[in-house]
Amino acid sequence: MGRSPCCEKEHMNKGAWTKEEDERLVSYIKSHGEGCWRSLPRAAGLLRCGKSCRLRWINYLRPDLKRGNFTHDEDELIIKLHSLLGNKWSLIAARLPGRTDNEIKNYWNTHIKRKLLSKGIDPATHRGINEAKISDLKKTKDQIVKDVSFVTKFEETDKSGDQKQNKYIRNGLVCKEERVVVEEKIGPDLNLELRISPPWQNQREISTCTASRFYMENDMECSSETVKCQTENSSSISYSSIDISSSNVGYDFLGLKTRILDFRSLEMK
DNA sequence: AAAATACTCAACCGCGACACG
DNA sequence: CCGTGTCGCGGTTGAGTATTT
């Protein structure tokens, strides 16, 4: 038994929206709010299917949309997020105020893909196109490197506050540095540092955020704790940590809920 | 100036997830 | 548990525009 279509295809307008249709839609949503897309077209007096109305509103008519070209910062953020999330455009868009998933998807396909390719980076994997060299390096002793999108280096102060130590975040995991040296050498020539913050936050402000950390030793997840981090500018992350035992505690990353930072299985809250 | 080609991006389509009876 | 309806997502299309030949 087939599913009934979302709307009767006959007697429906398709293609580009007219100014009058836009005005009807905006006016209806302003007075009645979003939602119930199925019944909206009839109520608003539009010969469009609900799907089409929803798309038009979300991608074009919403008042909070940002117009104009993408900034360099937005470019970088999109690349970073794509390296983590893949083609999850809606998740990426959630981190870029005023931008829609459709817009980012188009921008990715028309601009960023080309930009990365011109730098010798595979846009799908965010790794160098010359995979052969990388594979050879990976085979060498003690260079067991898992699939990696980018590496972020940060400085950690020990509990006494006396000593500082370099550490690396790879795919959300805090790693011992010797395990990622090879990746630093062979990785893409891009600044892929990622700051973690709640959605829609002004990145310029000093802010605190919380995340769980998992140390990797001998390829085993061996401990976890919650870390409070304070970000002051885009070039550094300082950490102060609080030990907790958090074997079953869920936490947020990029506005998502997950227990382990496995970006390939993230789900919306 | 005209034709061909490349590019952009709004809109469409099909599918999966989820809610509900 | 199953069938149905709705919503939202990601991939794709194609009309309009820009650039090149």
CSV table of N, CA and C in Angstrom, one decimal, chain A residues 68-232:
chain,number,residue,atom,x,y,z
A,68,GLY,N,24.2,37.9,1.8
A,68,GLY,CA,25.6,38.3,1.4
A,68,GLY,C,26.6,37.1,1.4
A,69,ASN,N,27.8,37.5,1.0
A,69,ASN,CA,28.8,36.5,0.9
A,69,ASN,C,29.2,35.9,2.2
A,70,PHE,N,29.8,34.7,2.2
A,70,PHE,CA,30.3,34.1,3.4
A,70,PHE,C,31.6,34.7,3.7
A,71,THR,N,31.9,34.9,5.0
A,71,THR,CA,33.1,35.5,5.4
A,71,THR,C,34.2,34.5,5.5
A,72,HIS,N,35.4,34.9,5.6
A,72,HIS,CA,36.5,34.0,5.8
A,72,HIS,C,36.4,33.1,7.0
A,73,ASP,N,35.9,33.7,8.1
A,73,ASP,CA,35.7,32.9,9.3
A,73,ASP,C,34.6,31.8,9.1
A,74,GLU,N,33.6,32.2,8.4
A,74,GLU,CA,32.5,31.3,8.1
A,74,GLU,C,33.0,30.1,7.3
A,75,ASP,N,33.8,30.5,6.3
A,75,ASP,CA,34.5,29.4,5.4
A,75,ASP,C,35.2,28.4,6.3
A,76,GLU,N,36.1,28.9,7.2
A,76,GLU,CA,36.9,28.1,8.0
A,76,GLU,C,36.0,27.2,8.9
A,77,LEU,N,35.0,27.8,9.5
A,77,LEU,CA,34.1,27.1,10.4
A,77,LEU,C,33.4,26.0,9.6
A,78,ILE,N,32.9,26.3,8.4
A,78,ILE,CA,32.3,25.2,7.6
A,78,ILE,C,33.2,24.1,7.4
A,79,ILE,N,34.4,24.4,7.0
A,79,ILE,CA,35.4,23.3,6.8
A,79,ILE,C,35.6,22.5,8.0
A,80,LYS,N,35.8,23.1,9.1
A,80,LYS,CA,36.0,22.4,10.4
A,80,LYS,C,34.8,21.5,10.7
A,81,LEU,N,33.7,22.1,10.6
A,81,LEU,CA,32.5,21.3,11.0
A,81,LEU,C,32.2,20.2,10.0
A,82,HIS,N,32.5,20.4,8.7
A,82,HIS,CA,32.4,19.4,7.8
A,82,HIS,C,33.3,18.2,8.0
A,83,SER,N,34.5,18.6,8.5
A,83,SER,CA,35.5,17.5,8.8
A,83,SER,C,35.0,16.7,9.9
A,84,LEU,N,34.2,17.2,10.8
A,84,LEU,CA,33.7,16.5,11.9
A,84,LEU,C,32.4,15.8,11.6
A,85,LEU,N,31.5,16.4,10.9
A,85,LEU,CA,30.2,16.0,10.8
A,85,LEU,C,29.8,15.4,9.4
A,86,GLY,N,30.7,15.6,8.4
A,86,GLY,CA,30.4,15.2,7.1
A,86,GLY,C,29.3,16.1,6.5
A,87,ASN,N,28.5,15.5,5.6
A,87,ASN,CA,27.4,16.2,4.9
A,87,ASN,C,26.2,16.4,5.8
A,88,LYS,N,26.4,16.7,7.0
A,88,LYS,CA,25.2,17.0,7.9
A,88,LYS,C,25.0,18.5,7.9
A,89,TRP,N,24.4,18.9,6.8
A,89,TRP,CA,24.3,20.3,6.6
A,89,TRP,C,23.4,21.0,7.6
A,90,SER,N,22.4,20.4,8.1
A,90,SER,CA,21.5,21.0,9.1
A,90,SER,C,22.3,21.2,10.4
A,91,LEU,N,23.1,20.3,10.7
A,91,LEU,CA,23.9,20.4,11.9
A,91,LEU,C,25.0,21.5,11.8
A,92,ILE,N,25.5,21.6,10.6
A,92,ILE,CA,26.5,22.6,10.3
A,92,ILE,C,25.8,24.0,10.4
A,93,ALA,N,24.7,24.1,9.7
A,93,ALA,CA,23.9,25.3,9.7
A,93,ALA,C,23.5,25.8,11.1
A,94,ALA,N,23.3,24.9,12.0
A,94,ALA,CA,22.9,25.2,13.3
A,94,ALA,C,24.0,26.0,14.1
A,95,ARG,N,25.3,25.8,13.5
A,95,ARG,CA,26.4,26.6,14.2
A,95,ARG,C,26.7,27.9,13.4
A,96,LEU,N,26.0,28.2,12.4
A,96,LEU,CA,26.2,29.4,11.6
A,96,LEU,C,25.0,30.2,11.6
A,97,PRO,N,24.9,31.2,12.6
A,97,PRO,CA,23.7,32.0,12.7
A,97,PRO,C,23.3,32.7,11.4
A,98,GLY,N,22.1,32.6,11.0
A,98,GLY,CA,21.6,33.3,9.8
A,98,GLY,C,21.9,32.6,8.5
A,99,ARG,N,22.5,31.4,8.6
A,99,ARG,CA,22.7,30.6,7.3
A,99,ARG,C,21.9,29.4,7.3
A,100,THR,N,21.5,28.9,6.2
A,100,THR,CA,20.6,27.8,6.1
A,100,THR,C,21.4,26.6,5.6
A,101,ASP,N,20.9,25.4,5.8
A,101,ASP,CA,21.5,24.2,5.4
A,101,ASP,C,21.7,24.2,3.9
A,102,ASN,N,20.6,24.6,3.2
A,102,ASN,CA,20.7,24.6,1.7
A,102,ASN,C,21.8,25.6,1.2
A,103,GLU,N,21.8,26.7,1.8
A,103,GLU,CA,22.8,27.7,1.4
A,103,GLU,C,24.2,27.2,1.6
A,104,ILE,N,24.5,26.5,2.8
A,104,ILE,CA,25.8,26.0,3.1
A,104,ILE,C,26.1,24.9,2.1
A,105,LYS,N,25.1,24.0,1.9
A,105,LYS,CA,25.4,22.9,1.0
A,105,LYS,C,25.8,23.4,-0.4
A,106,ASN,N,25.0,24.4,-0.9
A,106,ASN,CA,25.4,25.0,-2.2
A,106,ASN,C,26.7,25.6,-2.2
A,107,TYR,N,27.0,26.3,-1.1
A,107,TYR,CA,28.3,27.0,-1.0
A,107,TYR,C,29.5,26.0,-1.0
A,108,TRP,N,29.2,24.9,-0.3
A,108,TRP,CA,30.2,23.9,-0.2
A,108,TRP,C,30.5,23.3,-1.6
A,109,ASN,N,29.4,23.0,-2.3
A,109,ASN,CA,29.6,22.3,-3.6
A,109,ASN,C,30.2,23.3,-4.6
A,110,THR,N,29.9,24.5,-4.5
A,110,THR,CA,30.3,25.4,-5.6
A,110,THR,C,31.7,26.1,-5.3
A,111,HIS,N,32.0,26.3,-4.0
A,111,HIS,CA,33.2,27.1,-3.6
A,111,HIS,C,34.2,26.3,-2.9
A,112,ILE,N,33.8,25.8,-1.7
A,112,ILE,CA,34.7,25.2,-0.8
A,112,ILE,C,35.4,23.9,-1.4
A,113,LYS,N,34.6,23.1,-2.0
A,113,LYS,CA,35.1,21.9,-2.6
A,113,LYS,C,36.3,22.2,-3.5
A,114,ARG,N,36.1,23.2,-4.4
A,114,ARG,CA,37.1,23.6,-5.3
A,114,ARG,C,38.3,24.2,-4.6
A,115,LYS,N,38.0,25.0,-3.6
A,115,LYS,CA,39.1,25.6,-2.8
A,115,LYS,C,40.0,24.5,-2.2
A,116,LEU,N,39.4,23.5,-1.6
A,116,LEU,CA,40.1,22.4,-1.0
A,116,LEU,C,40.9,21.6,-2.0
A,117,LEU,N,40.2,21.3,-3.1
A,117,LEU,CA,40.9,20.5,-4.2
A,117,LEU,C,42.1,21.3,-4.7
A,118,SER,N,42.0,22.6,-4.8
A,118,SER,CA,43.1,23.4,-5.3
A,118,SER,C,44.3,23.4,-4.4
A,119,LYS,N,44.0,23.1,-3.1
A,119,LYS,CA,45.1,22.9,-2.1
A,119,LYS,C,45.5,21.5,-1.9
A,120,GLY,N,45.0,20.6,-2.8
A,120,GLY,CA,45.4,19.2,-2.7
A,120,GLY,C,44.7,18.4,-1.6
A,121,ILE,N,43.6,18.9,-1.2
A,121,ILE,CA,42.9,18.3,-0.1
A,121,ILE,C,41.6,17.7,-0.6
A,122,ASP,N,41.4,16.4,-0.3
A,122,ASP,CA,40.2,15.7,-0.7
A,122,ASP,C,39.0,16.3,0.2
A,123,PRO,N,38.0,16.9,-0.4
A,123,PRO,CA,36.9,17.5,0.3
A,123,PRO,C,36.1,16.5,1.1
A,124,ALA,N,36.1,15.3,0.6
A,124,ALA,CA,35.3,14.2,1.3
A,124,ALA,C,36.0,13.7,2.6
A,125,THR,N,37.3,13.6,2.6
A,125,THR,CA,38.0,13.1,3.7
A,125,THR,C,38.8,14.1,4.5
A,126,HIS,N,39.0,15.3,3.9
A,126,HIS,CA,39.8,16.4,4.5
A,126,HIS,C,41.3,15.9,4.7
A,127,ARG,N,41.7,15.0,3.8
A,127,ARG,CA,43.1,14.6,3.9
A,127,ARG,C,43.7,14.9,2.5
A,128,GLY,N,45.0,14.8,2.5
A,128,GLY,CA,45.7,15.1,1.3
A,128,GLY,C,45.3,14.1,0.2
A,129,ILE,N,45.3,14.6,-1.0
A,129,ILE,CA,44.8,13.7,-2.1
A,129,ILE,C,45.9,12.6,-2.3
A,130,ASN,N,47.1,12.9,-2.1
A,130,ASN,CA,48.2,11.9,-2.3
A,130,ASN,C,48.2,10.9,-1.1
A,131,GLU,N,47.2,10.0,-1.1
A,131,GLU,CA,47.0,9.1,0.0
A,131,GLU,C,48.2,8.1,0.1
A,132,ALA,N,48.9,7.8,-1.0
A,132,ALA,CA,49.9,6.8,-1.0
A,132,ALA,C,51.0,7.1,0.0
A,133,LYS,N,51.4,8.4,0.0
A,133,LYS,CA,52.5,8.8,1.0
A,133,LYS,C,52.0,8.6,2.4
A,134,ILE,N,50.7,9.0,2.6
A,134,ILE,CA,50.2,8.8,4.0
A,134,ILE,C,50.1,7.4,4.4
A,135,SER,N,49.7,6.5,3.5
A,135,SER,CA,49.6,5.1,3.8
A,135,SER,C,50.9,4.5,4.2
A,136,ASP,N,52.0,4.9,3.4
A,136,ASP,CA,53.3,4.5,3.7
A,136,ASP,C,53.7,4.9,5.1
A,137,LEU,N,53.5,6.1,5.4
A,137,LEU,CA,53.9,6.6,6.7
A,137,LEU,C,53.2,5.9,7.9
A,138,LYS,N,51.9,5.6,7.6
A,138,LYS,CA,51.1,4.9,8.7
A,138,LYS,C,51.6,3.5,9.0
A,139,LYS,N,52.3,2.9,8.0
A,139,LYS,CA,52.7,1.6,8.3
A,139,LYS,C,54.0,1.5,9.1
A,140,THR,N,54.6,2.6,9.3
A,140,THR,CA,55.9,2.6,10.1
A,140,THR,C,55.6,2.3,11.6
A,141,LYS,N,56.6,1.9,12.3
A,141,LYS,CA,56.5,1.4,13.7
A,141,LYS,C,55.9,2.5,14.6
A,142,ASP,N,55.0,2.1,15.4
A,142,ASP,CA,54.5,3.0,16.4
A,142,ASP,C,53.7,4.2,15.8
A,143,GLN,N,53.3,4.1,14.7
A,143,GLN,CA,52.5,5.2,14.1
A,143,GLN,C,51.1,4.6,13.7
A,144,ILE,N,50.5,4.1,14.7
A,144,ILE,CA,49.2,3.5,14.5
A,144,ILE,C,48.2,4.7,14.5
A,145,VAL,N,47.8,5.1,13.4
A,145,VAL,CA,47.0,6.3,13.3
A,145,VAL,C,45.6,6.0,12.8
A,146,LYS,N,44.6,6.4,13.6
A,146,LYS,CA,43.3,6.1,13.2
A,146,LYS,C,42.8,7.2,12.2
A,147,ASP,N,41.7,7.0,11.6
A,147,ASP,CA,41.1,7.9,10.7
A,147,ASP,C,41.0,9.3,11.4
A,148,VAL,N,41.5,10.3,10.7
A,148,VAL,CA,41.6,11.6,11.4
A,148,VAL,C,41.1,12.7,10.5
A,149,SER,N,40.4,13.6,11.0
A,149,SER,CA,40.0,14.8,10.2
A,149,SER,C,40.9,16.0,10.4
A,150,PHE,N,41.2,16.2,11.7
A,150,PHE,CA,42.1,17.3,12.0
A,150,PHE,C,42.7,17.1,13.4
A,151,VAL,N,43.7,17.8,13.7
A,151,VAL,CA,44.3,17.8,15.0
A,151,VAL,C,44.4,19.2,15.6
A,152,THR,N,44.0,19.3,16.8
A,152,THR,CA,44.1,20.6,17.5
A,152,THR,C,45.1,20.4,18.7
A,153,LYS,N,46.1,21.3,18.7
A,153,LYS,CA,47.0,21.3,19.8
A,153,LYS,C,46.6,22.2,20.9
A,154,PHE,N,46.8,21.9,22.1
A,154,PHE,CA,46.6,22.8,23.2
A,154,PHE,C,47.5,22.6,24.4
A,155,GLU,N,47.6,23.5,25.2
A,155,GLU,CA,48.5,23.4,26.3
A,155,GLU,C,47.8,23.1,27.6
A,156,GLU,N,48.2,22.1,28.4
A,156,GLU,CA,47.5,21.8,29.6
A,156,GLU,C,48.4,22.1,30.8
A,157,THR,N,47.8,22.7,31.8
A,157,THR,CA,48.6,23.0,33.0
A,157,THR,C,48.2,21.9,34.0
A,158,ASP,N,49.2,21.3,34.7
A,158,ASP,CA,48.9,20.3,35.6
A,158,ASP,C,48.2,20.8,36.9
A,159,LYS,N,47.8,19.9,37.7
A,159,LYS,CA,46.9,20.3,38.9
A,159,LYS,C,47.6,21.3,39.8
A,160,SER,N,48.9,21.2,39.9
A,160,SER,CA,49.6,22.1,40.8
A,160,SER,C,49.7,23.5,40.1
A,161,GLY,N,49.6,23.5,38.8
A,161,GLY,CA,49.7,24.8,38.1
A,161,GLY,C,51.1,25.1,37.7
A,162,ASP,N,52.0,24.2,38.0
A,162,ASP,CA,53.4,24.5,37.7
A,162,ASP,C,53.9,24.2,36.3
A,163,GLN,N,53.4,23.0,35.9
A,163,GLN,CA,54.0,22.5,34.6
A,163,GLN,C,52.9,22.5,33.5
A,164,LYS,N,53.4,22.9,32.3
A,164,LYS,CA,52.6,22.9,31.2
A,164,LYS,C,53.0,21.7,30.3
A,165,GLN,N,52.0,21.2,29.6
A,165,GLN,CA,52.3,20.0,28.7
A,165,GLN,C,51.4,20.2,27.5
A,166,ASN,N,52.0,19.9,26.3
A,166,ASN,CA,51.3,20.0,25.1
A,166,ASN,C,50.4,18.7,24.9
A,167,LYS,N,49.2,18.9,24.5
A,167,LYS,CA,48.3,17.8,24.2
A,167,LYS,C,47.6,18.0,22.9
A,168,TYR,N,47.0,17.0,22.4
A,168,TYR,CA,46.4,17.1,21.1
A,168,TYR,C,45.0,16.5,21.1
A,169,ILE,N,44.1,17.2,20.4
A,169,ILE,CA,42.7,16.7,20.3
A,169,ILE,C,42.6,16.1,18.9
A,170,ARG,N,42.3,14.9,18.8
A,170,ARG,CA,42.1,14.3,17.4
A,170,ARG,C,40.7,13.7,17.4
A,171,ASN,N,39.8,14.1,16.5
A,171,ASN,CA,38.4,13.6,16.5
A,171,ASN,C,37.8,13.7,17.9
A,172,GLY,N,38.1,14.7,18.6
A,172,GLY,CA,37.4,14.9,19.9
A,172,GLY,C,38.1,14.1,21.0
A,173,LEU,N,39.1,13.4,20.8
A,173,LEU,CA,39.8,12.6,21.8
A,173,LEU,C,41.1,13.3,22.1
A,174,VAL,N,41.4,13.4,23.4
A,174,VAL,CA,42.6,14.0,23.8
A,174,VAL,C,43.7,12.9,23.8
A,175,CYS,N,44.8,13.2,23.1
A,175,CYS,CA,45.7,12.2,22.8
A,175,CYS,C,47.1,12.5,23.3
A,176,LYS,N,47.9,11.5,23.5
A,176,LYS,CA,49.3,11.7,23.8
A,176,LYS,C,50.0,12.2,22.5
A,177,GLU,N,50.8,13.2,22.7
A,177,GLU,CA,51.3,13.8,21.5
A,177,GLU,C,52.1,13.0,20.5
A,178,GLU,N,52.8,11.9,21.1
A,178,GLU,CA,53.6,11.2,20.1
A,178,GLU,C,52.8,10.4,19.1
A,179,ARG,N,51.5,10.2,19.4
A,179,ARG,CA,50.7,9.5,18.5
A,179,ARG,C,50.2,10.3,17.4
A,180,VAL,N,50.3,11.6,17.5
A,180,VAL,CA,49.8,12.4,16.4
A,180,VAL,C,50.8,13.2,15.7
A,181,VAL,N,52.0,13.0,16.0
A,181,VAL,CA,53.1,13.8,15.4
A,181,VAL,C,53.1,13.6,13.9
A,182,VAL,N,52.9,12.3,13.5
A,182,VAL,CA,52.9,12.0,12.1
A,182,VAL,C,51.7,12.7,11.4
A,183,GLU,N,50.6,12.8,12.0
A,183,GLU,CA,49.5,13.4,11.4
A,183,GLU,C,49.7,14.9,11.2
A,184,GLU,N,50.4,15.5,12.2
A,184,GLU,CA,50.7,16.9,12.0
A,184,GLU,C,51.6,17.2,10.8
A,185,LYS,N,52.5,16.2,10.6
A,185,LYS,CA,53.4,16.4,9.4
A,185,LYS,C,52.7,16.2,8.1
A,186,ILE,N,51.8,15.3,8.1
A,186,ILE,CA,51.2,14.9,6.8
A,186,ILE,C,49.8,15.5,6.6
A,187,GLY,N,49.3,16.1,7.6
A,187,GLY,CA,47.9,16.6,7.5
A,187,GLY,C,47.8,17.8,6.6
A,188,PRO,N,46.6,18.2,6.3
A,188,PRO,CA,46.3,19.3,5.4
A,188,PRO,C,46.9,20.6,5.9
A,189,ASP,N,47.3,21.5,5.1
A,189,ASP,CA,47.9,22.7,5.5
A,189,ASP,C,46.8,23.7,5.8
A,190,LEU,N,46.0,23.5,6.8
A,190,LEU,CA,44.9,24.3,7.1
A,190,LEU,C,44.9,24.5,8.6
A,191,ASN,N,44.5,25.7,9.1
A,191,ASN,CA,44.2,25.9,10.5
A,191,ASN,C,42.9,25.4,10.8
A,192,LEU,N,42.9,24.2,11.4
A,192,LEU,CA,41.6,23.6,11.7
A,192,LEU,C,41.3,23.5,13.2
A,193,GLU,N,41.8,24.5,13.9
A,193,GLU,CA,41.5,24.5,15.3
A,193,GLU,C,40.0,24.7,15.5
A,194,LEU,N,39.4,24.0,16.4
A,194,LEU,CA,38.0,24.1,16.7
A,194,LEU,C,37.7,24.5,18.1
A,195,ARG,N,37.0,25.5,18.3
A,195,ARG,CA,36.6,25.9,19.7
A,195,ARG,C,35.2,25.3,20.0
A,196,ILE,N,35.0,24.9,21.2
A,196,ILE,CA,33.8,24.3,21.6
A,196,ILE,C,33.0,25.3,22.4
A,197,SER,N,31.8,25.5,22.0
A,197,SER,CA,30.9,26.5,22.7
A,197,SER,C,29.5,26.2,22.4
A,198,PRO,N,28.6,26.7,23.3
A,198,PRO,CA,27.2,26.5,23.0
A,198,PRO,C,26.8,27.1,21.7
A,199,PRO,N,25.7,26.7,21.1
A,199,PRO,CA,25.3,27.2,19.8
A,199,PRO,C,25.0,28.7,19.9
A,200,TRP,N,25.2,29.4,18.8
A,200,TRP,CA,24.8,30.8,18.7
A,200,TRP,C,25.6,31.7,19.6
A,201,GLN,N,26.7,31.3,20.1
A,201,GLN,CA,27.5,32.1,21.0
A,201,GLN,C,28.4,33.0,20.3
A,202,ASN,N,28.5,34.2,20.8
A,202,ASN,CA,29.5,35.2,20.3
A,202,ASN,C,30.9,34.7,20.6
A,203,GLN,N,31.7,34.3,19.6
A,203,GLN,CA,32.9,33.7,19.9
A,203,GLN,C,34.0,34.7,20.5
A,204,ARG,N,33.7,35.9,20.3
A,204,ARG,CA,34.7,36.9,20.8
A,204,ARG,C,34.7,37.1,22.3
A,205,GLU,N,33.5,36.8,22.9
A,205,GLU,CA,33.4,37.0,24.3
A,205,GLU,C,34.2,35.9,25.1
A,206,ILE,N,34.6,36.3,26.3
A,206,ILE,CA,35.2,35.2,27.1
A,206,ILE,C,34.1,34.4,27.6
A,207,SER,N,34.2,33.1,27.5
A,207,SER,CA,33.1,32.2,27.9
A,207,SER,C,33.6,30.9,28.5
A,208,THR,N,32.8,30.2,29.1
A,208,THR,CA,33.2,28.9,29.7
A,208,THR,C,32.3,27.9,29.1
A,209,CYS,N,32.8,26.7,28.9
A,209,CYS,CA,32.0,25.6,28.4
A,209,CYS,C,32.5,24.3,29.1
A,210,THR,N,31.7,23.3,29.0
A,210,THR,CA,32.0,22.0,29.6
A,210,THR,C,32.0,20.9,28.6
A,211,ALA,N,33.0,20.0,28.8
A,211,ALA,CA,33.0,18.8,27.9
A,211,ALA,C,33.7,17.7,28.6
A,212,SER,N,33.3,16.5,28.3
A,212,SER,CA,34.0,15.3,28.8
A,212,SER,C,35.2,15.0,28.0
A,213,ARG,N,36.2,14.5,28.6
A,213,ARG,CA,37.5,14.1,27.8
A,213,ARG,C,37.8,12.7,28.0
A,214,PHE,N,38.3,12.1,27.0
A,214,PHE,CA,38.7,10.7,27.1
A,214,PHE,C,40.1,10.6,26.6
A,215,TYR,N,40.9,10.1,27.5
A,215,TYR,CA,42.3,9.9,27.2
A,215,TYR,C,42.5,8.6,26.5
A,216,MET,N,43.3,8.6,25.5
A,216,MET,CA,43.6,7.4,24.7
A,216,MET,C,45.0,6.9,25.1
A,217,GLU,N,45.1,5.8,25.7
A,217,GLU,CA,46.5,5.2,25.9
A,217,GLU,C,46.4,3.7,25.4
A,218,ASN,N,47.4,3.4,24.6
A,218,ASN,CA,47.4,2.0,24.1
A,218,ASN,C,46.1,1.7,23.4
A,219,ASP,N,45.6,2.7,22.7
A,219,ASP,CA,44.4,2.6,21.9
A,219,ASP,C,43.2,2.2,22.8
A,220,MET,N,43.3,2.5,24.1
A,220,MET,CA,42.1,2.2,24.9
A,220,MET,C,41.7,3.5,25.6
A,221,GLU,N,40.4,3.6,25.7
A,221,GLU,CA,39.8,4.7,26.5
A,221,GLU,C,40.1,4.4,27.9
A,222,CYS,N,40.9,5.2,28.6
A,222,CYS,CA,41.3,4.8,29.9
A,222,CYS,C,40.8,5.7,31.0
A,223,SER,N,40.4,6.8,30.7
A,223,SER,CA,39.9,7.7,31.8
A,223,SER,C,39.0,8.8,31.2
A,224,SER,N,38.2,9.3,32.0
A,224,SER,CA,37.4,10.5,31.5
A,224,SER,C,37.2,11.4,32.6
A,225,GLU,N,36.9,12.7,32.3
A,225,GLU,CA,36.7,13.7,33.3
A,225,GLU,C,36.0,14.8,32.6
A,226,THR,N,35.5,15.7,33.4
A,226,THR,CA,34.8,16.9,32.8
A,226,THR,C,35.8,18.0,32.8
A,227,VAL,N,35.9,18.7,31.8
A,227,VAL,CA,36.8,19.8,31.7
A,227,VAL,C,36.1,21.1,31.5
A,228,LYS,N,36.4,22.1,32.2
A,228,LYS,CA,35.9,23.4,32.0
A,228,LYS,C,36.9,24.2,31.2
A,229,CYS,N,36.5,24.7,30.1
A,229,CYS,CA,37.5,25.5,29.4
A,229,CYS,C,37.0,26.9,29.2
A,230,GLN,N,38.0,27.8,29.2
A,230,GLN,CA,37.7,29.2,29.0
A,230,GLN,C,38.4,29.7,27.7
A,231,THR,N,37.6,30.3,26.8
A,231,THR,CA,38.2,30.8,25.6
A,231,THR,C,38.2,32.3,25.6
A,232,GLU,N,39.3,32.8,25.2
A,232,GLU,CA,39.4,34.3,25.2
A,232,GLU,C,39.6,34.8,23.8
